[in-house]
């Protein structure tokens, strides 16, 4: 394998600790064997040495994509589409549309992403599932149903649906909800504080380090994922590969990871349906059977998210970008 110099353009770096950064950092590790660096914007002082660019986010990395194309053409230029790219920006944003046209190849992060692309660009697109390590399920309390939601508080993640569901649950239902995420939109942080004050079974924990978040996922009975727009949430894979089943909004970004026939969906924004699903999972005997069924379905998807599969796909992609 020829050692190449790969630059990953990520709109977010370590200080943001969000999905873009986690993807960029993981890809840097998985592409060991190449020389890989991560930048927020390209070109920079080291730009002349780069052989391949992997640009996360068609719209937010558009300036870097255009600069690469001006100097290299399509050769070596790959663009990764996020949820906001697929389900908002490419429909009307000219910068995002131009990134699609300039790229040699496009990558989406879940199985239904391809069909959201304009037909003219589908032939040059592929799916690369993100990965996470398999983790042992940690002991789960029998005193109540421990539910966890992970995601910074912003509109696309729809934390208000979780908060509304919490308000619909009786305080003595035996459901305890922990909510992890920084208040990127201050009004949502205020809403979380208000919900916590009104609902003793809901706790907003704010931002939590990744290692501690993973441990909470391992101890939860269920992960809830309410997003209205998603390119392929890494936290879903972390739950699946920790033996923790998921209740998720029925959007392409979730269905493309969990499968069309998954039994744990609710319609986006439907707080009563989410609350009903949580109560159903708490019912004696039948609730345990439902959680076990969801866990079995998640276990069948887990091999898609193994690191060796993502590593092989990334190495193939980089080689194809370099030798089109």
mmCIF file of C-alpha atoms in Angstrom:
data_model
loop_
_atom_site.group_PDB
_atom_site.id
_atom_site.type_symbol
_atom_site.label_atom_id
_atom_site.label_comp_id
_atom_site.label_asym_id
_atom_site.label_seq_id
_atom_site.Cartn_x
_atom_site.Cartn_y
_atom_site.Cartn_z
ATOM 1 C CA UNK A 1 0.000 0.000 0.000
ATOM 2 C CA UNK A 2 1.396 3.363 -0.995
ATOM 3 C CA UNK A 3 1.654 5.763 1.925
ATOM 4 C CA UNK A 4 -0.338 8.893 1.127
ATOM 5 C CA UNK A 5 -0.735 12.262 2.807
ATOM 6 C CA UNK A 6 -4.401 12.633 3.648
ATOM 7 C CA UNK A 7 -6.025 15.817 4.933
ATOM 8 C CA UNK A 8 -9.407 15.585 6.657
ATOM 9 C CA UNK A 9 -11.354 18.843 6.637
ATOM 10 C CA UNK A 10 -13.711 19.033 9.605
ATOM 11 C CA UNK A 11 -15.808 22.094 10.493
ATOM 12 C CA UNK A 12 -15.387 21.118 14.140
ATOM 13 C CA UNK A 13 -12.191 20.234 15.980
ATOM 14 C CA UNK A 14 -11.535 18.837 19.441
ATOM 15 C CA UNK A 15 -12.921 21.857 21.259
ATOM 16 C CA UNK A 16 -16.414 21.127 19.876
ATOM 17 C CA UNK A 17 -16.357 17.393 20.724
ATOM 18 C CA UNK A 18 -19.268 16.774 18.353
ATOM 19 C CA UNK A 19 -20.011 14.176 15.688
ATOM 20 C CA UNK A 20 -17.836 15.753 13.001
ATOM 21 C CA UNK A 21 -14.815 15.812 15.294
ATOM 22 C CA UNK A 22 -15.392 12.265 16.520
ATOM 23 C CA UNK A 23 -15.591 11.044 12.918
ATOM 24 C CA UNK A 24 -12.464 12.925 11.868
ATOM 25 C CA UNK A 25 -10.456 11.674 14.836
ATOM 26 C CA UNK A 26 -11.606 8.078 14.381
ATOM 27 C CA UNK A 27 -10.783 8.159 10.660
ATOM 28 C CA UNK A 28 -7.334 9.509 11.448
ATOM 29 C CA UNK A 29 -6.734 6.444 13.629
ATOM 30 C CA UNK A 30 -8.273 3.964 11.173
ATOM 31 C CA UNK A 31 -6.168 5.305 8.306
ATOM 32 C CA UNK A 32 -2.929 4.507 10.102
ATOM 33 C CA UNK A 33 -0.415 3.578 7.449
ATOM 34 C CA UNK A 34 -1.081 6.903 5.768
ATOM 35 C CA UNK A 35 -0.018 10.300 7.069
ATOM 36 C CA UNK A 36 -3.284 11.916 8.177
ATOM 37 C CA UNK A 37 -3.924 15.373 9.561
ATOM 38 C CA UNK A 38 -7.137 17.205 10.496
ATOM 39 C CA UNK A 39 -7.795 20.864 9.693
ATOM 40 C CA UNK A 40 -10.783 23.182 9.939
ATOM 41 C CA UNK A 41 -9.997 24.927 6.649
ATOM 42 C CA UNK A 42 -7.768 24.237 3.647
ATOM 43 C CA UNK A 43 -5.327 25.360 2.245
ATOM 44 C CA UNK A 44 -2.886 26.032 5.022
ATOM 45 C CA UNK A 45 0.898 26.098 5.352
ATOM 46 C CA UNK A 46 1.163 22.323 4.687
ATOM 47 C CA UNK A 47 -1.319 22.136 1.816
ATOM 48 C CA UNK A 48 1.210 21.466 -0.948
ATOM 49 C CA UNK A 49 2.101 18.114 0.627
ATOM 50 C CA UNK A 50 -1.452 16.704 0.614
ATOM 51 C CA UNK A 51 -2.427 13.896 -1.776
ATOM 52 C CA UNK A 52 -6.059 13.296 -0.782
ATOM 53 C CA UNK A 53 -8.767 15.410 0.843
ATOM 54 C CA UNK A 54 -11.688 13.962 2.779
ATOM 55 C CA UNK A 55 -14.081 16.850 3.434
ATOM 56 C CA UNK A 56 -16.727 16.398 6.131
ATOM 57 C CA UNK A 57 -19.847 18.450 5.340
ATOM 58 C CA UNK A 58 -20.655 19.590 1.805
ATOM 59 C CA UNK A 59 -21.803 23.080 2.792
ATOM 60 C CA UNK A 60 -19.563 23.980 5.724
ATOM 61 C CA UNK A 61 -16.414 22.672 4.007
ATOM 62 C CA UNK A 62 -17.390 24.094 0.601
ATOM 63 C CA UNK A 63 -14.601 26.694 0.514
ATOM 64 C CA UNK A 64 -11.954 24.029 1.106
ATOM 65 C CA UNK A 65 -13.532 21.748 -1.509
ATOM 66 C CA UNK A 66 -13.456 24.517 -4.101
ATOM 67 C CA UNK A 67 -9.837 25.368 -3.267
ATOM 68 C CA UNK A 68 -8.790 21.737 -3.700
ATOM 69 C CA UNK A 69 -10.621 21.422 -7.022
ATOM 70 C CA UNK A 70 -8.988 24.615 -8.283
ATOM 71 C CA UNK A 71 -5.557 23.117 -7.686
ATOM 72 C CA UNK A 72 -6.086 19.400 -8.323
ATOM 73 C CA UNK A 73 -9.373 18.902 -10.137
ATOM 74 C CA UNK A 74 -11.448 15.974 -8.928
ATOM 75 C CA UNK A 75 -8.483 13.724 -8.251
ATOM 76 C CA UNK A 76 -8.127 12.975 -4.562
ATOM 77 C CA UNK A 77 -11.302 14.848 -3.583
ATOM 78 C CA UNK A 78 -13.881 13.039 -1.443
ATOM 79 C CA UNK A 79 -16.865 14.675 0.279
ATOM 80 C CA UNK A 80 -18.799 13.195 3.214
ATOM 81 C CA UNK A 81 -22.449 14.187 3.523
ATOM 82 C CA UNK A 82 -23.905 14.935 6.950
ATOM 83 C CA UNK A 83 -27.569 14.883 7.888
ATOM 84 C CA UNK A 84 -27.994 18.624 7.349
ATOM 85 C CA UNK A 85 -26.374 18.219 3.926
ATOM 86 C CA UNK A 86 -28.657 15.369 2.874
ATOM 87 C CA UNK A 87 -31.923 16.507 4.352
ATOM 88 C CA UNK A 88 -31.666 20.292 4.059
ATOM 89 C CA UNK A 89 -28.756 21.961 2.333
ATOM 90 C CA UNK A 90 -28.316 20.107 -0.965
ATOM 91 C CA UNK A 91 -31.916 20.934 -1.898
ATOM 92 C CA UNK A 92 -31.299 24.673 -2.047
ATOM 93 C CA UNK A 93 -27.787 25.706 -0.958
ATOM 94 C CA UNK A 94 -25.523 26.441 -3.928
ATOM 95 C CA UNK A 95 -22.313 25.887 -1.974
ATOM 96 C CA UNK A 96 -23.428 22.400 -0.917
ATOM 97 C CA UNK A 97 -24.611 21.612 -4.461
ATOM 98 C CA UNK A 98 -21.262 22.698 -5.879
ATOM 99 C CA UNK A 99 -19.379 20.447 -3.463
ATOM 100 C CA UNK A 100 -21.387 17.484 -4.770
ATOM 101 C CA UNK A 101 -20.478 18.369 -8.350
ATOM 102 C CA UNK A 102 -16.770 18.941 -7.687
ATOM 103 C CA UNK A 103 -16.099 15.767 -5.669
ATOM 104 C CA UNK A 104 -14.654 12.671 -7.276
ATOM 105 C CA UNK A 105 -16.689 10.503 -4.922
ATOM 106 C CA UNK A 106 -19.286 11.087 -2.222
ATOM 107 C CA UNK A 107 -19.845 9.174 1.013
ATOM 108 C CA UNK A 108 -22.998 8.844 3.078
ATOM 109 C CA UNK A 109 -22.999 7.270 6.531
ATOM 110 C CA UNK A 110 -26.194 5.198 6.477
ATOM 111 C CA UNK A 111 -28.041 2.968 4.032
ATOM 112 C CA UNK A 112 -30.858 5.326 3.010
ATOM 113 C CA UNK A 113 -28.570 8.279 2.352
ATOM 114 C CA UNK A 114 -27.959 7.391 -1.294
ATOM 115 C CA UNK A 115 -31.581 7.842 -2.295
ATOM 116 C CA UNK A 116 -31.583 11.403 -0.934
ATOM 117 C CA UNK A 117 -28.884 12.465 -3.389
ATOM 118 C CA UNK A 118 -29.749 14.024 -6.756
ATOM 119 C CA UNK A 119 -29.894 11.244 -9.339
ATOM 120 C CA UNK A 120 -26.989 12.795 -11.252
ATOM 121 C CA UNK A 121 -24.647 12.159 -8.310
ATOM 122 C CA UNK A 122 -25.837 8.781 -7.001
ATOM 123 C CA UNK A 123 -23.467 6.764 -9.203
ATOM 124 C CA UNK A 124 -20.408 8.319 -7.580
ATOM 125 C CA UNK A 125 -21.637 7.815 -4.010
ATOM 126 C CA UNK A 126 -21.132 4.968 -1.544
ATOM 127 C CA UNK A 127 -22.112 4.043 1.994
ATOM 128 C CA UNK A 128 -19.473 3.764 4.704
ATOM 129 C CA UNK A 129 -20.938 2.804 8.061
ATOM 130 C CA UNK A 130 -19.202 4.383 11.016
ATOM 131 C CA UNK A 131 -17.856 2.016 13.640
ATOM 132 C CA UNK A 132 -17.352 1.607 17.332
ATOM 133 C CA UNK A 133 -15.789 -1.023 19.516
ATOM 134 C CA UNK A 134 -17.885 -3.759 21.088
ATOM 135 C CA UNK A 135 -18.397 -3.098 24.796
ATOM 136 C CA UNK A 136 -19.617 -5.344 27.557
ATOM 137 C CA UNK A 137 -23.104 -4.631 28.833
ATOM 138 C CA UNK A 138 -22.810 -3.404 32.410
ATOM 139 C CA UNK A 139 -25.204 -4.409 35.213
ATOM 140 C CA UNK A 140 -28.621 -2.755 34.861
ATOM 141 C CA UNK A 141 -30.782 -1.977 37.836
ATOM 142 C CA UNK A 142 -34.045 -3.864 38.335
ATOM 143 C CA UNK A 143 -35.573 -1.051 40.425
ATOM 144 C CA UNK A 144 -36.599 1.022 37.418
ATOM 145 C CA UNK A 145 -36.208 1.407 33.657
ATOM 146 C CA UNK A 146 -33.076 3.474 33.087
ATOM 147 C CA UNK A 147 -33.409 5.571 29.916
ATOM 148 C CA UNK A 148 -30.682 7.717 28.361
ATOM 149 C CA UNK A 149 -30.613 10.349 25.630
ATOM 150 C CA UNK A 150 -27.261 11.626 24.334
ATOM 151 C CA UNK A 151 -26.893 14.662 22.094
ATOM 152 C CA UNK A 152 -26.103 18.342 22.421
ATOM 153 C CA UNK A 153 -29.238 20.428 22.825
ATOM 154 C CA UNK A 154 -30.074 21.862 19.405
ATOM 155 C CA UNK A 155 -33.162 21.879 17.231
ATOM 156 C CA UNK A 156 -32.143 19.036 14.909
ATOM 157 C CA UNK A 157 -31.772 16.642 17.862
ATOM 158 C CA UNK A 158 -35.300 17.530 19.047
ATOM 159 C CA UNK A 159 -34.717 17.315 22.806
ATOM 160 C CA UNK A 160 -38.146 18.896 23.387
ATOM 161 C CA UNK A 161 -39.834 15.627 22.384
ATOM 162 C CA UNK A 162 -37.989 13.788 25.151
ATOM 163 C CA UNK A 163 -38.887 16.509 27.652
ATOM 164 C CA UNK A 164 -42.558 16.402 26.608
ATOM 165 C CA UNK A 165 -42.551 12.608 26.961
ATOM 166 C CA UNK A 166 -41.057 12.957 30.447
ATOM 167 C CA UNK A 167 -43.933 15.223 31.436
ATOM 168 C CA UNK A 168 -46.435 12.626 30.209
ATOM 169 C CA UNK A 169 -44.976 9.867 32.371
ATOM 170 C CA UNK A 170 -46.415 9.358 35.856
ATOM 171 C CA UNK A 171 -43.789 10.035 38.488
ATOM 172 C CA UNK A 172 -44.313 6.534 39.899
ATOM 173 C CA UNK A 173 -44.086 4.745 36.532
ATOM 174 C CA UNK A 174 -40.639 3.400 37.313
ATOM 175 C CA UNK A 175 -38.970 5.160 34.361
ATOM 176 C CA UNK A 176 -35.863 7.260 35.043
ATOM 177 C CA UNK A 177 -34.532 9.480 32.239
ATOM 178 C CA UNK A 178 -31.004 10.915 32.074
ATOM 179 C CA UNK A 179 -30.287 13.471 29.348
ATOM 180 C CA UNK A 180 -26.700 14.242 28.294
ATOM 181 C CA UNK A 181 -25.787 17.210 26.120
ATOM 182 C CA UNK A 182 -24.450 20.752 26.196
ATOM 183 C CA UNK A 183 -26.988 23.565 25.653
ATOM 184 C CA UNK A 184 -25.866 24.698 22.200
ATOM 185 C CA UNK A 185 -29.170 26.565 21.994
ATOM 186 C CA UNK A 186 -29.651 28.344 25.365
ATOM 187 C CA UNK A 187 -33.453 28.214 25.186
ATOM 188 C CA UNK A 188 -33.274 24.410 25.101
ATOM 189 C CA UNK A 189 -31.043 24.442 28.167
ATOM 190 C CA UNK A 190 -33.672 26.505 29.986
ATOM 191 C CA UNK A 191 -36.338 24.029 28.855
ATOM 192 C CA UNK A 192 -34.269 21.145 30.235
ATOM 193 C CA UNK A 193 -33.890 22.934 33.564
ATOM 194 C CA UNK A 194 -37.627 23.558 33.724
ATOM 195 C CA UNK A 195 -38.416 19.934 32.905
ATOM 196 C CA UNK A 196 -36.011 18.741 35.579
ATOM 197 C CA UNK A 197 -37.693 20.992 38.139
ATOM 198 C CA UNK A 198 -41.155 19.693 37.212
ATOM 199 C CA UNK A 199 -40.325 16.004 36.697
ATOM 200 C CA UNK A 200 -38.306 14.232 39.389
ATOM 201 C CA UNK A 201 -37.801 11.277 37.022
ATOM 202 C CA UNK A 202 -35.950 13.451 34.436
ATOM 203 C CA UNK A 203 -32.362 14.629 34.944
ATOM 204 C CA UNK A 204 -30.414 16.877 32.593
ATOM 205 C CA UNK A 205 -26.719 16.174 33.120
ATOM 206 C CA UNK A 206 -25.298 18.721 30.666
ATOM 207 C CA UNK A 207 -22.059 17.925 28.848
ATOM 208 C CA UNK A 208 -20.414 14.705 30.038
ATOM 209 C CA UNK A 209 -16.979 13.349 28.961
ATOM 210 C CA UNK A 210 -17.181 10.659 26.288
ATOM 211 C CA UNK A 211 -15.806 7.849 28.444
ATOM 212 C CA UNK A 212 -18.409 8.495 31.141
ATOM 213 C CA UNK A 213 -21.133 8.769 28.510
ATOM 214 C CA UNK A 214 -20.202 5.333 27.167
ATOM 215 C CA UNK A 215 -20.453 3.856 30.660
ATOM 216 C CA UNK A 216 -23.915 5.368 31.072
ATOM 217 C CA UNK A 217 -24.942 3.862 27.734
ATOM 218 C CA UNK A 218 -23.719 0.459 28.909
ATOM 219 C CA UNK A 219 -25.797 0.705 32.107
ATOM 220 C CA UNK A 220 -28.990 1.989 30.471
ATOM 221 C CA UNK A 221 -31.892 -0.272 29.560
ATOM 222 C CA UNK A 222 -32.732 1.942 26.561
ATOM 223 C CA UNK A 223 -31.176 4.742 24.540
ATOM 224 C CA UNK A 224 -33.663 7.275 23.150
ATOM 225 C CA UNK A 225 -32.832 9.150 19.949
ATOM 226 C CA UNK A 226 -35.343 11.827 18.927
ATOM 227 C CA UNK A 227 -33.579 13.531 16.000
ATOM 228 C CA UNK A 228 -35.556 15.128 13.203
ATOM 229 C CA UNK A 229 -32.504 15.255 10.916
ATOM 230 C CA UNK A 230 -29.568 12.858 11.057
ATOM 231 C CA UNK A 231 -26.857 11.635 8.726
ATOM 232 C CA UNK A 232 -26.042 8.563 10.813
ATOM 233 C CA UNK A 233 -25.731 9.094 14.545
ATOM 234 C CA UNK A 234 -22.658 7.505 16.088
ATOM 235 C CA UNK A 235 -24.384 7.242 19.461
ATOM 236 C CA UNK A 236 -26.819 4.699 17.964
ATOM 237 C CA UNK A 237 -23.892 2.454 17.060
ATOM 238 C CA UNK A 238 -22.377 2.906 20.509
ATOM 239 C CA UNK A 239 -25.646 1.730 22.039
ATOM 240 C CA UNK A 240 -26.072 -1.203 19.631
ATOM 241 C CA UNK A 241 -22.499 -2.355 20.269
ATOM 242 C CA UNK A 242 -22.949 -2.021 24.043
ATOM 243 C CA UNK A 243 -25.984 -4.285 24.173
ATOM 244 C CA UNK A 244 -28.348 -1.360 24.828
ATOM 245 C CA UNK A 245 -31.434 -1.276 22.562
ATOM 246 C CA UNK A 246 -32.797 1.934 21.077
ATOM 247 C CA UNK A 247 -36.067 3.820 20.764
ATOM 248 C CA UNK A 248 -35.592 6.126 17.758
ATOM 249 C CA UNK A 249 -37.508 8.555 15.590
ATOM 250 C CA UNK A 250 -38.512 7.102 12.241
ATOM 251 C CA UNK A 251 -36.280 9.211 9.993
ATOM 252 C CA UNK A 252 -34.010 8.030 7.184
ATOM 253 C CA UNK A 253 -30.853 8.646 9.225
ATOM 254 C CA UNK A 254 -32.050 6.211 11.897
ATOM 255 C CA UNK A 255 -33.807 3.679 9.654
ATOM 256 C CA UNK A 256 -30.679 3.518 7.484
ATOM 257 C CA UNK A 257 -28.770 2.236 10.523
ATOM 258 C CA UNK A 258 -31.329 0.134 12.388
ATOM 259 C CA UNK A 259 -33.238 -1.342 9.423
ATOM 260 C CA UNK A 260 -36.734 -0.968 8.005
ATOM 261 C CA UNK A 261 -38.240 -3.684 10.211
ATOM 262 C CA UNK A 262 -36.891 -2.442 13.543
ATOM 263 C CA UNK A 263 -39.633 -2.452 16.208
ATOM 264 C CA UNK A 264 -38.412 0.531 18.244
ATOM 265 C CA UNK A 265 -39.473 3.502 16.135
ATOM 266 C CA UNK A 266 -41.804 6.405 16.926
ATOM 267 C CA UNK A 267 -42.777 9.195 14.565
ATOM 268 C CA UNK A 268 -40.625 12.347 14.798
ATOM 269 C CA UNK A 269 -41.953 14.751 17.392
ATOM 270 C CA UNK A 270 -44.549 12.293 18.738
ATOM 271 C CA UNK A 271 -44.024 12.613 22.482
ATOM 272 C CA UNK A 272 -47.148 10.586 23.401
ATOM 273 C CA UNK A 273 -45.907 7.672 21.279
ATOM 274 C CA UNK A 274 -42.474 7.849 22.892
ATOM 275 C CA UNK A 275 -44.011 7.951 26.374
ATOM 276 C CA UNK A 276 -46.235 4.977 25.506
ATOM 277 C CA UNK A 277 -43.213 3.009 24.265
ATOM 278 C CA UNK A 278 -41.320 3.740 27.479
ATOM 279 C CA UNK A 279 -44.254 2.579 29.573
ATOM 280 C CA UNK A 280 -44.615 -0.554 27.419
ATOM 281 C CA UNK A 281 -40.990 -1.406 28.129
ATOM 282 C CA UNK A 282 -41.637 -1.090 31.864
ATOM 283 C CA UNK A 283 -44.667 -3.421 32.019
ATOM 284 C CA UNK A 284 -43.815 -6.542 34.072
ATOM 285 C CA UNK A 285 -42.870 -9.586 31.946
ATOM 286 C CA UNK A 286 -44.104 -8.144 28.642
ATOM 287 C CA UNK A 287 -41.866 -5.101 29.016
ATOM 288 C CA UNK A 288 -38.802 -7.246 29.562
ATOM 289 C CA UNK A 289 -39.737 -9.304 26.517
ATOM 290 C CA UNK A 290 -40.058 -6.155 24.397
ATOM 291 C CA UNK A 291 -36.685 -4.827 25.530
ATOM 292 C CA UNK A 292 -35.142 -8.237 24.822
ATOM 293 C CA UNK A 293 -36.674 -8.269 21.322
ATOM 294 C CA UNK A 294 -35.267 -4.820 20.564
ATOM 295 C CA UNK A 295 -31.912 -5.956 21.902
ATOM 296 C CA UNK A 296 -31.952 -8.987 19.601
ATOM 297 C CA UNK A 297 -32.743 -6.813 16.585
ATOM 298 C CA UNK A 298 -29.910 -4.441 17.506
ATOM 299 C CA UNK A 299 -27.481 -7.341 17.906
ATOM 300 C CA UNK A 300 -28.209 -8.423 14.328
ATOM 301 C CA UNK A 301 -27.109 -4.964 13.099
ATOM 302 C CA UNK A 302 -23.943 -4.787 15.219
ATOM 303 C CA UNK A 303 -21.599 -6.423 12.645
ATOM 304 C CA UNK A 304 -22.234 -3.461 10.299
ATOM 305 C CA UNK A 305 -20.491 -1.213 12.809
ATOM 306 C CA UNK A 306 -17.287 -3.187 13.420
ATOM 307 C CA UNK A 307 -14.072 -1.133 13.166
ATOM 308 C CA UNK A 308 -12.413 -3.526 10.719
ATOM 309 C CA UNK A 309 -15.259 -2.995 8.244
ATOM 310 C CA UNK A 310 -14.962 0.800 8.439
ATOM 311 C CA UNK A 311 -11.166 0.614 8.233
ATOM 312 C CA UNK A 312 -11.265 -1.516 5.075
ATOM 313 C CA UNK A 313 -13.847 0.762 3.436
ATOM 314 C CA UNK A 314 -11.820 3.884 4.228
ATOM 315 C CA UNK A 315 -8.592 2.428 2.853
ATOM 316 C CA UNK A 316 -10.361 1.378 -0.356
ATOM 317 C CA UNK A 317 -11.842 4.850 -0.707
ATOM 318 C CA UNK A 318 -8.527 6.651 -0.217
ATOM 319 C CA UNK A 319 -6.764 4.394 -2.748
ATOM 320 C CA UNK A 320 -9.527 4.962 -5.293
ATOM 321 C CA UNK A 321 -9.361 8.720 -4.802
ATOM 322 C CA UNK A 322 -5.616 8.632 -5.441
ATOM 323 C CA UNK A 323 -5.785 6.275 -8.447
ATOM 324 C CA UNK A 324 -9.133 7.077 -10.147
#
